XYZ file of C-alpha atoms in Angstrom:
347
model
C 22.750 58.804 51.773
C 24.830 56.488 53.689
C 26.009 53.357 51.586
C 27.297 50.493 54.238
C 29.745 47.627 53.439
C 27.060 45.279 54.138
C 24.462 46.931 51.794
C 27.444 46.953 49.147
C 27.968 43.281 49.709
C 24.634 41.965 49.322
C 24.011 43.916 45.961
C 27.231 42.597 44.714
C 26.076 38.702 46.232
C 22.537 39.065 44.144
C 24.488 40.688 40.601
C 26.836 37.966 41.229
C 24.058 35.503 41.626
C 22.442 36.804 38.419
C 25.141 36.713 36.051
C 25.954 33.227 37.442
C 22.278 32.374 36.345
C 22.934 33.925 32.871
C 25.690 31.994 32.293
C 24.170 28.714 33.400
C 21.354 29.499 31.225
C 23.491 30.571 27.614
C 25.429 27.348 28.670
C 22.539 25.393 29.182
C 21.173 26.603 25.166
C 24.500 25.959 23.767
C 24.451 22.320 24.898
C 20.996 21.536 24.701
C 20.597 23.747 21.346
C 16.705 24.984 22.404
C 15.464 28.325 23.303
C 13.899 27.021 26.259
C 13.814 23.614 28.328
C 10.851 24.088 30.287
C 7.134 26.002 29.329
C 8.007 28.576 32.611
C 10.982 29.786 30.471
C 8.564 30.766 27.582
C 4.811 29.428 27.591
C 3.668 31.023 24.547
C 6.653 28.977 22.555
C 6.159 26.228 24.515
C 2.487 25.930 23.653
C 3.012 27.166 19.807
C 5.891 24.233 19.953
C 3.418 21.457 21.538
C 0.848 22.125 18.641
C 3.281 22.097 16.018
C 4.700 18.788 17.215
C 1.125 16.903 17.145
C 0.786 18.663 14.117
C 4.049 16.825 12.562
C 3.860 13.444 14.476
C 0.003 13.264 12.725
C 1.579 14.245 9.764
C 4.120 11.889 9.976
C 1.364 8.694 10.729
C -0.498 9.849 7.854
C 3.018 9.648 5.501
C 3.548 6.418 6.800
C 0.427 4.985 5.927
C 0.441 6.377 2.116
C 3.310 4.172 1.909
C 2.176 1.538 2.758
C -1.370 1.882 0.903
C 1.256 2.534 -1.994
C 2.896 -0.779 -1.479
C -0.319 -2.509 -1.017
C -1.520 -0.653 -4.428
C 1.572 -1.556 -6.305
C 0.644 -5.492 -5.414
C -2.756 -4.380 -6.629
C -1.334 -3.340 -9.692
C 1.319 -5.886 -10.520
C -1.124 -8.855 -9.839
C -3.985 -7.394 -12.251
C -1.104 -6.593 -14.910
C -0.226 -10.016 -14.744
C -4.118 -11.539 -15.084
C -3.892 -8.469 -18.258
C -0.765 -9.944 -19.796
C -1.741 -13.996 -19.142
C -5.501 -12.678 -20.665
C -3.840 -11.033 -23.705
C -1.532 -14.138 -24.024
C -4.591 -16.856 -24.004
C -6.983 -14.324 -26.304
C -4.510 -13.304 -29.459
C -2.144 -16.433 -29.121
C -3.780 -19.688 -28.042
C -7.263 -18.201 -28.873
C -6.447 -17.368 -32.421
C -4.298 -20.266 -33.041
C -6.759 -22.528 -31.524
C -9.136 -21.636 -34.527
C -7.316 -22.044 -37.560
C -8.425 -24.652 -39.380
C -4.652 -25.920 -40.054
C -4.599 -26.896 -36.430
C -8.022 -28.474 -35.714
C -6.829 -31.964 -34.766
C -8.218 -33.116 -31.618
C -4.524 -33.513 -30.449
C -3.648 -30.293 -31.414
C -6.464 -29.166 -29.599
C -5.601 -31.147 -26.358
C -2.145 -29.261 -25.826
C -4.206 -26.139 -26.747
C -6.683 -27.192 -23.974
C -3.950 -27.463 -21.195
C -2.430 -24.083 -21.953
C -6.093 -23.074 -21.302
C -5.932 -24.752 -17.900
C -2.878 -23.871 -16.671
C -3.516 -20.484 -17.728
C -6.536 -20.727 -15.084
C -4.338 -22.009 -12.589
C -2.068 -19.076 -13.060
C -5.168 -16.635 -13.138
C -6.402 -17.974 -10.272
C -2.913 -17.173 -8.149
C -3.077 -13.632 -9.351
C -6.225 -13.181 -8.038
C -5.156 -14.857 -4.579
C -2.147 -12.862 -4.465
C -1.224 -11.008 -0.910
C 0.975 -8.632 0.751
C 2.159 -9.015 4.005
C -0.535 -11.764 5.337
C -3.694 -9.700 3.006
C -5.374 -10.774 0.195
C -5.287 -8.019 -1.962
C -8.561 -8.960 -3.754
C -9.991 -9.852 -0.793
C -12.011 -6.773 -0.578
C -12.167 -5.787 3.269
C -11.830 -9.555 4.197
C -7.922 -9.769 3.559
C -7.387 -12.768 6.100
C -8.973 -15.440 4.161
C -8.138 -16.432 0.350
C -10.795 -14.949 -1.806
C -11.360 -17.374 -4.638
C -11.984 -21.097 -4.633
C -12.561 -23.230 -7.763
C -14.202 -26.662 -7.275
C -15.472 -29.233 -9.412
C -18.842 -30.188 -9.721
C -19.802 -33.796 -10.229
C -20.863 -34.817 -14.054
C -24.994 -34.814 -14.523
C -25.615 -37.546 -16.578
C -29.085 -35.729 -17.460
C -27.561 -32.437 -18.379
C -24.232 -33.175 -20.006
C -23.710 -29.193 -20.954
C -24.031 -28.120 -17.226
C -20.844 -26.791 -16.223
C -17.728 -28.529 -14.569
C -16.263 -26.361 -12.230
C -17.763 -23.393 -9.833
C -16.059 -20.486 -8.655
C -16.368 -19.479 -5.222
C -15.669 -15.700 -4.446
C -16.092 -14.981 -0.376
C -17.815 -18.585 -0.626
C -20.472 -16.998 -2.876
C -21.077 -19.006 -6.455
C -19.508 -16.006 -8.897
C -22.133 -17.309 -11.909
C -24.818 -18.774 -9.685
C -24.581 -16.772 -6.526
C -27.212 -14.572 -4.866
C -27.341 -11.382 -7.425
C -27.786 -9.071 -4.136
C -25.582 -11.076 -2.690
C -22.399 -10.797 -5.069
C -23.551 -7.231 -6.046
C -23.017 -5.749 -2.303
C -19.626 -7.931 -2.252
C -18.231 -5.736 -5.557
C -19.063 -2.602 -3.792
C -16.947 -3.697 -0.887
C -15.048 -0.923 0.600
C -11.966 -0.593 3.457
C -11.006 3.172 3.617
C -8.134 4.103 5.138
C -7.842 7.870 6.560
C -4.951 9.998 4.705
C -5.293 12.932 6.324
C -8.498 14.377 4.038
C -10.732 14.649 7.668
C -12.002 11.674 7.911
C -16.137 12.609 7.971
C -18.109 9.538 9.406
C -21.588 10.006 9.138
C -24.713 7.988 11.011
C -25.237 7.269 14.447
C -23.799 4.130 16.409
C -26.310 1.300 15.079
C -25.137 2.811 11.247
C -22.068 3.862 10.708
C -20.483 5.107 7.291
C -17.663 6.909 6.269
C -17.964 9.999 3.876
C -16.247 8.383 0.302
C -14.823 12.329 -0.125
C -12.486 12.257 3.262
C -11.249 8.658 2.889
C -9.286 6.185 0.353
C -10.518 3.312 -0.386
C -8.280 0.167 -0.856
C -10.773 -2.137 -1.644
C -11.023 -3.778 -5.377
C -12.752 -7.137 -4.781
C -11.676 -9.935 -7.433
C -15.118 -10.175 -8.898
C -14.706 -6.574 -10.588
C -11.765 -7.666 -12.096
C -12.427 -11.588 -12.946
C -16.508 -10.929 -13.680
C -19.520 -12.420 -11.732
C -22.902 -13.285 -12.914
C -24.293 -14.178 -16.226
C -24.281 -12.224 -19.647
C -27.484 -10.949 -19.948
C -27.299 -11.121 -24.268
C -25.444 -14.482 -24.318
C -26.347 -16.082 -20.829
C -22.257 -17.273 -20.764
C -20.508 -16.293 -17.472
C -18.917 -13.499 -17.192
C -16.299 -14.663 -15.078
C -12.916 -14.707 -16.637
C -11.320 -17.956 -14.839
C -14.642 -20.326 -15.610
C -14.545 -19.206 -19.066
C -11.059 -20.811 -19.560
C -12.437 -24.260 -17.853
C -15.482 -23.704 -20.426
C -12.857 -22.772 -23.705
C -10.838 -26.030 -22.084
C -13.552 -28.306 -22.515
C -14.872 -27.220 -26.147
C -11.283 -27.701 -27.104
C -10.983 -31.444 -25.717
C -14.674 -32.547 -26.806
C -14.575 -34.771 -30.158
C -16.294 -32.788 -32.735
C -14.921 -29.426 -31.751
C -17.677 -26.780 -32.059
C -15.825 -23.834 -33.793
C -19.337 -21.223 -32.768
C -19.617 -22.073 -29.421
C -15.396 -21.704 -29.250
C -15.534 -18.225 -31.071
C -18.574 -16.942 -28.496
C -16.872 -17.911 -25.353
C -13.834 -16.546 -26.718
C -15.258 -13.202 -27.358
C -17.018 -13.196 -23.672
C -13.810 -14.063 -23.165
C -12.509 -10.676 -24.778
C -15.147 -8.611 -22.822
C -13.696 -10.110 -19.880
C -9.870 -9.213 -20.431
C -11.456 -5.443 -21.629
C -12.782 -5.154 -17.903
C -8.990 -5.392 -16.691
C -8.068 -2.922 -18.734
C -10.255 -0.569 -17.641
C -9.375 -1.636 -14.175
C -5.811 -1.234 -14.330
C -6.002 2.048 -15.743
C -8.075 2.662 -12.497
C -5.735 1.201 -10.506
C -2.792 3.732 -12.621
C -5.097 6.500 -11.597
C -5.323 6.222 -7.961
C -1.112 5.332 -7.762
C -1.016 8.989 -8.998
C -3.301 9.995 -6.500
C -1.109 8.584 -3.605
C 1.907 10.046 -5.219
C 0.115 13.314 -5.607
C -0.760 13.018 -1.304
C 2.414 11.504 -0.579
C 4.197 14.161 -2.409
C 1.709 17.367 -0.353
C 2.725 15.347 3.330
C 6.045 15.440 2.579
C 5.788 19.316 1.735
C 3.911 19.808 4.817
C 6.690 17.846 7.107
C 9.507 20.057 5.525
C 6.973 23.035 6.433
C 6.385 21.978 10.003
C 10.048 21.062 10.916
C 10.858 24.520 9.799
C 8.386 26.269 11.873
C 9.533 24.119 14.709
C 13.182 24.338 14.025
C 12.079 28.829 14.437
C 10.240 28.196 17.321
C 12.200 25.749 19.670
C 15.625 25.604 18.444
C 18.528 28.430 18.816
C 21.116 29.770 16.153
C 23.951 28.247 17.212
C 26.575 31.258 16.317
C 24.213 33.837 18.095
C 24.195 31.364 21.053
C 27.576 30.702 21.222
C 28.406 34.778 20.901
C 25.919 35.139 23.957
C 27.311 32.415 26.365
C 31.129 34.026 25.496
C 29.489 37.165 26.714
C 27.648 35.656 29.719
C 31.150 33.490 30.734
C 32.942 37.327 30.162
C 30.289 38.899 32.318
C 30.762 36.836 34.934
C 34.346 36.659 34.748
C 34.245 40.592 35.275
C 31.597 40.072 38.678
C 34.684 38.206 39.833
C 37.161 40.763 39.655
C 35.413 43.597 40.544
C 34.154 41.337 43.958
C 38.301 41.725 44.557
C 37.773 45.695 44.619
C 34.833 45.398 45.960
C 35.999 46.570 50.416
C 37.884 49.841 49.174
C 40.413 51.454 52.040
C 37.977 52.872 54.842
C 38.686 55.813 57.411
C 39.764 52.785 59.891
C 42.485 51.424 57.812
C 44.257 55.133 58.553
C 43.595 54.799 62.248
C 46.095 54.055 64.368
């Protein structure tokens, strides 16, 4: 077989040209620290890369908003532990007080009456408290204040009728619609975590599967009262009942039965925020619980992503030393390459 300096040349052009490429490509993984920089290099790690990467950005949304459904729960929390505490305050202080018979003057009774009052007031700001621009008892309507409390005009004819109305959603909390302020307490505004979000119905009614979402919604009403006491036909709502305990506390011949019954409707009342905020102490474990399982699954994913796209750097390094060595060695050997010839003798 005859071997000719040309045929010797071009083999030792395309080696040359491939260990060039070698080293261009260890150098390139060094510096850019991936196994590959385009999906030709590798497609099936490019593609097992691309669904990993959704997988953690959705992951990462889904983090994000337990957060901040945590934050917004923690207002939850803090504002009904404060209507708890001011509740607690008005029942087994100024309640009690308010009944023994060593303080039953009517001026007594006054200053009595206007820690009752204020005590609204203050109830009434918990219940309108927010969190970034929402209304956390707002129920899905977070833009707009929930509760108002008005005045009503005296009746001369019915001197017991009530002074003041509570508006919830501009719905009358004692006098309101039944249907009406019963489909506002079941208000709901889920917010998808990651559970798969079912929604079932077609496009004229939608709903949302309560299983696959959370629901942020606790409108005011479950946690101040609405509507009438069936057994004692009192309100149920906690912030009226202080007006009501106000005004049996400033009237001239105080009536001690009447006090003690809207007291203990009273009591019921301040019950019901018990039982909420223990609700409210469940569902923070819950989000702790998810927030806790997304983190473990971001850890998870960045490690099977780290495998899949990124290099060792010592085993990189040790291959573009042997790539630069490689080609170092093409070099030489292209000095070697024309050996003497049968010409170089002639003369």
């Amino acid at each position: 077989m005859r071997i000719t300096t040309n045929a010797i040349l071009r083999n030792y052009k395309s080696n040359l040209g491939t260990s060039l490429k070698n080293l261009d490509t260890a150098r390139t993984r060094v510096m850019t620290q991936r196994r590959f920089n385009s999906t030709a290099e590798d497609p099936s790690s490019a593609l097992r890369a691309a669904v990993l990467e959704r997988k953690y950005v959705k992951n990462e949304d889904y983090l994000n908003i337990v957060k901040d459904v945590q934050s917004f729960q923690d207002s939850q929390e803090d504002a009904a532990m404060q209507i708890e505490t001011i509740a607690k305050t008005l029942s087994k202080r100024y309640g009690l007080e308010a009944l023994n018979g060593t303080n039953g003057s009517l001026e007594t009774r006054e200053t009595y009456a206007d820690a009752w009052r204020g005590a609204q007031q203050s109830l009434l700001l918990s219940l309108n408290a927010s969190y970034e621009g929402k209304y956390v008892f707002a129920g899905s309507d977070g833009k707009n204040p929930p509760f108002k409390l008005e005045d009503v005009p005296a009746d001369p004819a019915n001197p017991d009728a009530p002074k003041q109305r509570l508006l919830y959603r501009g719905v009358d909390v004692t006098n309101g619609d039944p249907k009406v302020l019963e489909a506002l307490s079941k208000d709901t505004l889920y917010v998808d975590l990651g559970f798969g979000l079912n929604v079932e119905g077609d496009v004229n009614d939608v709903s949302i599967e309560s299983s696959s979402a959370f629901n942020t919604s606790l409108p005011g009403i479950n946690l101040a009262g609405f509507g009438v006491d069936d057994e004692t036909g009192l309100t149920k709502n906690m912030i009226l009942l202080c007006g009501e305990i106000a005004d049996v506390l400033e009237a001239e011949d105080f009536d001690r039965d009447k006090y003690s019954e809207l007291l203990a409707q009273f009591d019921k009342g301040r019950n019901n925020v018990l039982e909420k905020v223990t609700v409210l102490g469940t569902q923070t474990e819950f989000l702790t619980t998810t927030k806790d399982r997304l983190e473990t699954s971001s850890i998870s994913l960045s490690t099977q992503i780290d495998n899949v796209v990124n290099i060792d750097m010592a085993e990189a390094i040790m291959n573009f030393s042997w790539a630069q060595y490689a080609y170092n060695s093409a070099l030489k050997v292209g000095n070697n390459i024309l050996t003497p010839s049968f010409i170089d003798f002639m003369k």
